[in-house]
XYZ file of C-alpha atoms in Angstrom:
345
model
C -245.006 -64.922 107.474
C -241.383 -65.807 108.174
C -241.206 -69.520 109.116
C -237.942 -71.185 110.979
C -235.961 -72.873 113.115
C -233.109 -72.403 114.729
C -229.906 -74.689 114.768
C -227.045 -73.648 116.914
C -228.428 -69.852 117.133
C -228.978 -70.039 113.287
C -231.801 -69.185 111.875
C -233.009 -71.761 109.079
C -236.225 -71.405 107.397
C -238.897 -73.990 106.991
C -239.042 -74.452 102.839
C -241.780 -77.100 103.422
C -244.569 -76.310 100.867
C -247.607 -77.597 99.090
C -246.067 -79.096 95.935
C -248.835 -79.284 93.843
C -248.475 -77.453 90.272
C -250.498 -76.185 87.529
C -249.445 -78.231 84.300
C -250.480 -77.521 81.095
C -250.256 -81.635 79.914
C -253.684 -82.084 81.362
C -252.735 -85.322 83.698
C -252.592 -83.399 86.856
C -255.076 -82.221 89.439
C -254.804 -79.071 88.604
C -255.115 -77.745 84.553
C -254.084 -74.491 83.477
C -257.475 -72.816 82.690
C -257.780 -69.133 82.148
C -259.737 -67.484 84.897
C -259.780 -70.428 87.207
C -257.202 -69.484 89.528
C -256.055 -66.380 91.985
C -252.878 -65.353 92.741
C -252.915 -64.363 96.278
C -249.756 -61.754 96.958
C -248.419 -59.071 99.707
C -246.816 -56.807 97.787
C -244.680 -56.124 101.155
C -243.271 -59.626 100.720
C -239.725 -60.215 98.536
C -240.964 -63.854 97.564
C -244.598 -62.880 96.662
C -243.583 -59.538 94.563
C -241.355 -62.248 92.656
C -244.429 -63.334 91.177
C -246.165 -59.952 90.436
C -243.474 -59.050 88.447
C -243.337 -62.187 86.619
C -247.259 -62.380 86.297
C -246.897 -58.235 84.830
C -243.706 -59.237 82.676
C -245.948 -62.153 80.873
C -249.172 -60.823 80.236
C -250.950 -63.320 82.228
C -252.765 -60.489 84.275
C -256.167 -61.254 82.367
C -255.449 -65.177 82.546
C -254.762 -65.209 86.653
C -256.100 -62.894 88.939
C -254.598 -61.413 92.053
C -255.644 -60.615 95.132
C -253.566 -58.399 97.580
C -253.798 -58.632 100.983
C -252.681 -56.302 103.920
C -248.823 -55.031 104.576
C -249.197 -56.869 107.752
C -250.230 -59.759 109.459
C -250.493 -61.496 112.938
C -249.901 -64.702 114.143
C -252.423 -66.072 112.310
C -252.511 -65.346 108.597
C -252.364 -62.848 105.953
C -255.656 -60.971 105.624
C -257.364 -58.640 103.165
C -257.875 -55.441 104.694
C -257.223 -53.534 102.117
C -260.861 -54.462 100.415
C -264.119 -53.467 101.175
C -265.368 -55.291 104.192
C -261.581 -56.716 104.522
C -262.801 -59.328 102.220
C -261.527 -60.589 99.324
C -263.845 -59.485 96.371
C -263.296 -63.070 94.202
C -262.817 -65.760 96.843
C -265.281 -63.953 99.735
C -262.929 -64.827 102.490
C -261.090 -62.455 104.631
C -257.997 -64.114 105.259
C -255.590 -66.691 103.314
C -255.604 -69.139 105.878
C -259.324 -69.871 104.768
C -258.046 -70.937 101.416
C -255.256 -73.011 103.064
C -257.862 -74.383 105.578
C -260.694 -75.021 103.114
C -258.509 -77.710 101.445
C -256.537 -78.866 104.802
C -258.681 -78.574 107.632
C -255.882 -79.482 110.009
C -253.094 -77.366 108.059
C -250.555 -76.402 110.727
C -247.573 -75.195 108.843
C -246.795 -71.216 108.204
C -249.840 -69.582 106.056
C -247.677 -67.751 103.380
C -247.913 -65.785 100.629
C -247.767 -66.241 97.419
C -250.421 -68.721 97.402
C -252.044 -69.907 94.118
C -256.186 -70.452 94.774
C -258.452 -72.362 93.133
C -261.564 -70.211 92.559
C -264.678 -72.692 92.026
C -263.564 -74.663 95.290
C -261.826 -71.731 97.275
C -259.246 -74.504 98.331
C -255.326 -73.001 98.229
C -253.399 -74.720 95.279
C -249.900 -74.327 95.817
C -247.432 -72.449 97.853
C -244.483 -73.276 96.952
C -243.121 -69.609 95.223
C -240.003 -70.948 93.065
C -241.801 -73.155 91.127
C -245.093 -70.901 91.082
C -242.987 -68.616 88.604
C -240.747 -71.257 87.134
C -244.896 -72.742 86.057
C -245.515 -69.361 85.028
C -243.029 -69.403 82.763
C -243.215 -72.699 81.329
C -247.093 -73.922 81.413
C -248.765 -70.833 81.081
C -246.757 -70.382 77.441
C -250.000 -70.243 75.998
C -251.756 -67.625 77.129
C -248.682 -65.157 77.846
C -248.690 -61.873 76.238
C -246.914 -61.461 72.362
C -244.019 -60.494 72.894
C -243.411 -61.814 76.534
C -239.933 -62.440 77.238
C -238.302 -66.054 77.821
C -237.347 -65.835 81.855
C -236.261 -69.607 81.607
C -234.482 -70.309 78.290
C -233.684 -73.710 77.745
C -230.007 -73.139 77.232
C -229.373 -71.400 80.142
C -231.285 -73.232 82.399
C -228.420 -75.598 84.173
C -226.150 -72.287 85.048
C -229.272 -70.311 86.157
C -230.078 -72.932 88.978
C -226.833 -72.589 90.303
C -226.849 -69.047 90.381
C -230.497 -68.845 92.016
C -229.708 -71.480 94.122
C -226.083 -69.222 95.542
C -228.261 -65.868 95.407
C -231.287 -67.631 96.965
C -229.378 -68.959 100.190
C -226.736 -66.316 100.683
C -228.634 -63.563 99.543
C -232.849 -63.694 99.370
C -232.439 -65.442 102.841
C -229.276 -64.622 104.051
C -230.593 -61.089 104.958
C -233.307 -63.047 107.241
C -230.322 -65.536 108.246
C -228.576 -61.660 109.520
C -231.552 -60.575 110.922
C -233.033 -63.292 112.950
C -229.954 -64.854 114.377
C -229.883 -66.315 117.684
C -226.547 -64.706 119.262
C -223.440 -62.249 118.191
C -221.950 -65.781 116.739
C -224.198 -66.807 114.424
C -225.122 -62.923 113.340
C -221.427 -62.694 112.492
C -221.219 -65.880 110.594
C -224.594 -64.994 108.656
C -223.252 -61.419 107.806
C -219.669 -63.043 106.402
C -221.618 -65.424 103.943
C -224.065 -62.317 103.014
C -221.081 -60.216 102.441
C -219.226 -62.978 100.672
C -222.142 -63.566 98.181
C -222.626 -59.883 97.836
C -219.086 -59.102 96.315
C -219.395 -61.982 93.710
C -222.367 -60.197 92.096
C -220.704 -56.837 92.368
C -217.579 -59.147 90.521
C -220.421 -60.935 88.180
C -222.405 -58.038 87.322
C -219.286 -56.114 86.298
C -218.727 -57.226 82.807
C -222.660 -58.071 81.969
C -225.621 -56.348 82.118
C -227.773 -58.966 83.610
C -227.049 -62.370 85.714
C -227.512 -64.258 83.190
C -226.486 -62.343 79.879
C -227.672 -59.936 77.678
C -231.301 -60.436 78.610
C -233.831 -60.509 81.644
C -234.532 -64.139 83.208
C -235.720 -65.066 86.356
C -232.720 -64.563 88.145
C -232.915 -61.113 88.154
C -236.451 -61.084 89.284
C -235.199 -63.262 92.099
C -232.476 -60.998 92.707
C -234.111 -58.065 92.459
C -236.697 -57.856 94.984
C -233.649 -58.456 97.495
C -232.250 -55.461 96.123
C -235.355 -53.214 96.162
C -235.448 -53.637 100.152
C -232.084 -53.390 101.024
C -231.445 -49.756 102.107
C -234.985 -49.411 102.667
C -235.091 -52.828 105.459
C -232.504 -54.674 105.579
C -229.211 -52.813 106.019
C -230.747 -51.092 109.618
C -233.460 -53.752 110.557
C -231.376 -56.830 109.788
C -228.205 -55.306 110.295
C -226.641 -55.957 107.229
C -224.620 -52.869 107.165
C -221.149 -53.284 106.049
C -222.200 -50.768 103.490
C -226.069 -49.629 101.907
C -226.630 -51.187 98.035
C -226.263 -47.643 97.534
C -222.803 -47.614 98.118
C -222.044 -50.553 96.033
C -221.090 -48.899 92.235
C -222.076 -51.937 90.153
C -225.194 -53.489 91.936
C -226.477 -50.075 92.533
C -226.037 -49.223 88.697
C -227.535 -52.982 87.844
C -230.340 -52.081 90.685
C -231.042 -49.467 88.947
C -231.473 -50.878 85.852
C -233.825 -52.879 86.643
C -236.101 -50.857 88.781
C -236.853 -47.787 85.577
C -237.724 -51.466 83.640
C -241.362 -52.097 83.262
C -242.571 -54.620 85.581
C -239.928 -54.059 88.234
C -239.843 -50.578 90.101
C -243.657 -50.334 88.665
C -244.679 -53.358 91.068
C -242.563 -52.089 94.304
C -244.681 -50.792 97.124
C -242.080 -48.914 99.627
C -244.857 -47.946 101.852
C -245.791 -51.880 102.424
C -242.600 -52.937 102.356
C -241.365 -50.609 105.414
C -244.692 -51.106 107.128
C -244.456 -55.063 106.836
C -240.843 -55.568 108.650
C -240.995 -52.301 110.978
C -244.378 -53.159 112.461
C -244.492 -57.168 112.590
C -240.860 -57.685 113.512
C -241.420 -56.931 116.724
C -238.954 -59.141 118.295
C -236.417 -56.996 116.481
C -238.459 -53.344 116.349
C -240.276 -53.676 119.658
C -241.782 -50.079 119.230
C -243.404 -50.740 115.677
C -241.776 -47.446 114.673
C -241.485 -46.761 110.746
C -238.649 -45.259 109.539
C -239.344 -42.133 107.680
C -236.363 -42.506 105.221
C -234.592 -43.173 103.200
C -234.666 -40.928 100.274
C -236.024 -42.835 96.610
C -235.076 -40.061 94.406
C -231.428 -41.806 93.856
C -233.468 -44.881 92.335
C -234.251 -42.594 88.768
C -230.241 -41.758 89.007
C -228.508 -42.455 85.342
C -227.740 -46.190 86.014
C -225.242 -46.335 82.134
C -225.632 -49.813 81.818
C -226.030 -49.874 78.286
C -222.104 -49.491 77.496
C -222.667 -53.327 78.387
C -224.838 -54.059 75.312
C -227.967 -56.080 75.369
C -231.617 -55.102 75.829
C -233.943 -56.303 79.028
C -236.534 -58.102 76.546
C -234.048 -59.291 74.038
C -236.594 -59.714 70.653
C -239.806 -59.748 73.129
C -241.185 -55.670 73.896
C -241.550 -54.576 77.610
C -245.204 -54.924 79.424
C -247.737 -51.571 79.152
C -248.737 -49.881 81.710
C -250.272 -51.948 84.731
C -254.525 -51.554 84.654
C -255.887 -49.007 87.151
C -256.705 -52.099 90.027
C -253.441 -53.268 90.021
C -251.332 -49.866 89.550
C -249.242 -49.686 93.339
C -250.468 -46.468 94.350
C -248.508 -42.975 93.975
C -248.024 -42.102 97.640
C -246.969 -45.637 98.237
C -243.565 -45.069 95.584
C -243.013 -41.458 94.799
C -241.136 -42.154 91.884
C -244.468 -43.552 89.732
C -246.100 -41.058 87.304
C -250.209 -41.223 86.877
C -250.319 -44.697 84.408
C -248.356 -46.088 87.400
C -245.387 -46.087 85.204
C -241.458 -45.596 86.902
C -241.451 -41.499 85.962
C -238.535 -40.612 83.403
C -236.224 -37.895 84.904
């Protein structure tokens, strides 16, 4: 659920989470404890399919469960109609807010997804999605998969927050900064700084494979799940349309990339992800009308980024195939084969 305010006609979202983490120290609230916890996603939403694919890409599926709720939502929460009874099968509840609720009775802010919940007590954990992956990374090193790569390495760490932090607010929200603005003013202004932010990576990307380097980090899963919805969402329904990510040679080729590696074009649902922002946005799509199109068959389109060197897992090995539960299904993304694998042309 897209939370905001609006300053001068812009649109500024409300970043205001529950803070609480899962450490693996043992002096918090909350320990890291296999099984214990359940990661509640939409796979329609950029910041919740974030941590699917960092969940997939580190082997914690059998660690943290997940729960997937509905494309949609109303004005009131996330639910889970997509289960039997439109109740969660784990936590018994048919909407997130009861999680949320269950551990603030008088919670008022935006019920969002992800949301980390504690199983025994049903009561909602955390929120707050950057660091839910960032803890992923670092506190669940335990029980991550052999071979798992490093998203966060140490020595990289210091240049990677500045780069999530530009791609984050000129890119993961400037789309919604495009999209919801108040008048032709602020639309403009939002669309400049998208633009703006859009030809540095096309700059960045050009002479390495990855933000970072030779190797997958959680930039690119930040990035990336941008990218997945542009032509799909964002350059028609938030009017980001100087030109489609399709029409950009080097983020299209990095794009690319990234969606035929396990973990990333595996975990996109285009089916939710159209049905999410065509039906709810109703402010900007007042029919509900679903765009048939576009075409995904350009996604499996020889992306040559290997003439840059490196490897996405650098000495880690890619994921296996996602179990049958969690596999998105075929006539949601075309382009999957039957282990719910990206097909190989």
């Amino acid at each position: 659920m897209t939370q905001g305010t609006y300053v001068d006609k812009e649109f500024q979202r409300d970043t205001t989470y529950i803070e609480d983490r899962i450490t693996s120290d043992g002096t918090g609230e909350w320990p890291v404890e296999p099984g214990r916890y359940r990661l509640v996603v939409s796979r329609a939403c950029p910041w919740a399919n974030r941590t699917i694919i960092v969940r997939r890409l580190l082997g914690l599926e059998d660690v943290i469960s997940m729960g997937v709720t509905g494309p949609t939502h109303d004005a009131d929460s996330w639910t889970f109609d997509l289960d039997e009874g439109h109740l969660d099968p784990v936590l018994g509840i048919p909407r997130i807010k009861d999680a949320y609720l269950a551990r603030f009775p008088d919670y008022s802010r935006g019920i969002t997804v992800p949301a980390l919940v504690d199983v025994p007590s049903g009561e909602v954990v955390t929120n707050n999605f950057p660091q839910i992956t960032l803890d992923l990374s670092t506190q669940w090193r335990e029980y991550q998969r052999e071979g798992a790569p490093d998203l966060w390495p140490e020595d990289l760490r210091e240049e990677m927050e500045a780069v999530n932090e530009r791609v984050y607010t000129e890119i993961n929200n400037g789309v919604y900064r495009c999209g919801f603005s108040g008048d032709q003013a602020a639309y403009e202004a939002a669309y400049d700084r998208l633009w703006t932010a859009m030809d540095w990576l096309e700059e960045r990307l050009s002479t390495r494979r990855y933000l970072m380097g030779d190797h997958i980090t959680e930039a690119d899963v930040r990035l990336f799940t941008t990218l997945a919805r542009f032509d799909a969402v964002y350059h028609g329904h938030f009017k980001v349309n100087r030109s489609k990510l399709s029409e950009m040679p080097v983020l299209w080729a990095y794009a690319r990339d990234l969606f035929t590696t396990p973990g990333f074009g595996d975990t996109t649902d285009f089916t939710h992800i159209k049905s999410h922002y065509y039906e709810v946005h109703l402010d900007i799509n007042p029919t509900g009308i679903v765009p048939a199109g576009p075409d995904y068959s350009n996604w499996l389109e020889p992306h040559g980024r290997e003439r840059l060197g490196g490897s996405p897992f650098g000495n880690g090995t890619a994921p296996g195939a996602p179990s049958e539960g969690e596999r998105v299904p075929a006539e949601h993304n075309p382009l999957l084969d039957e282990s719910g694998m990206v097909r190989t042309r």
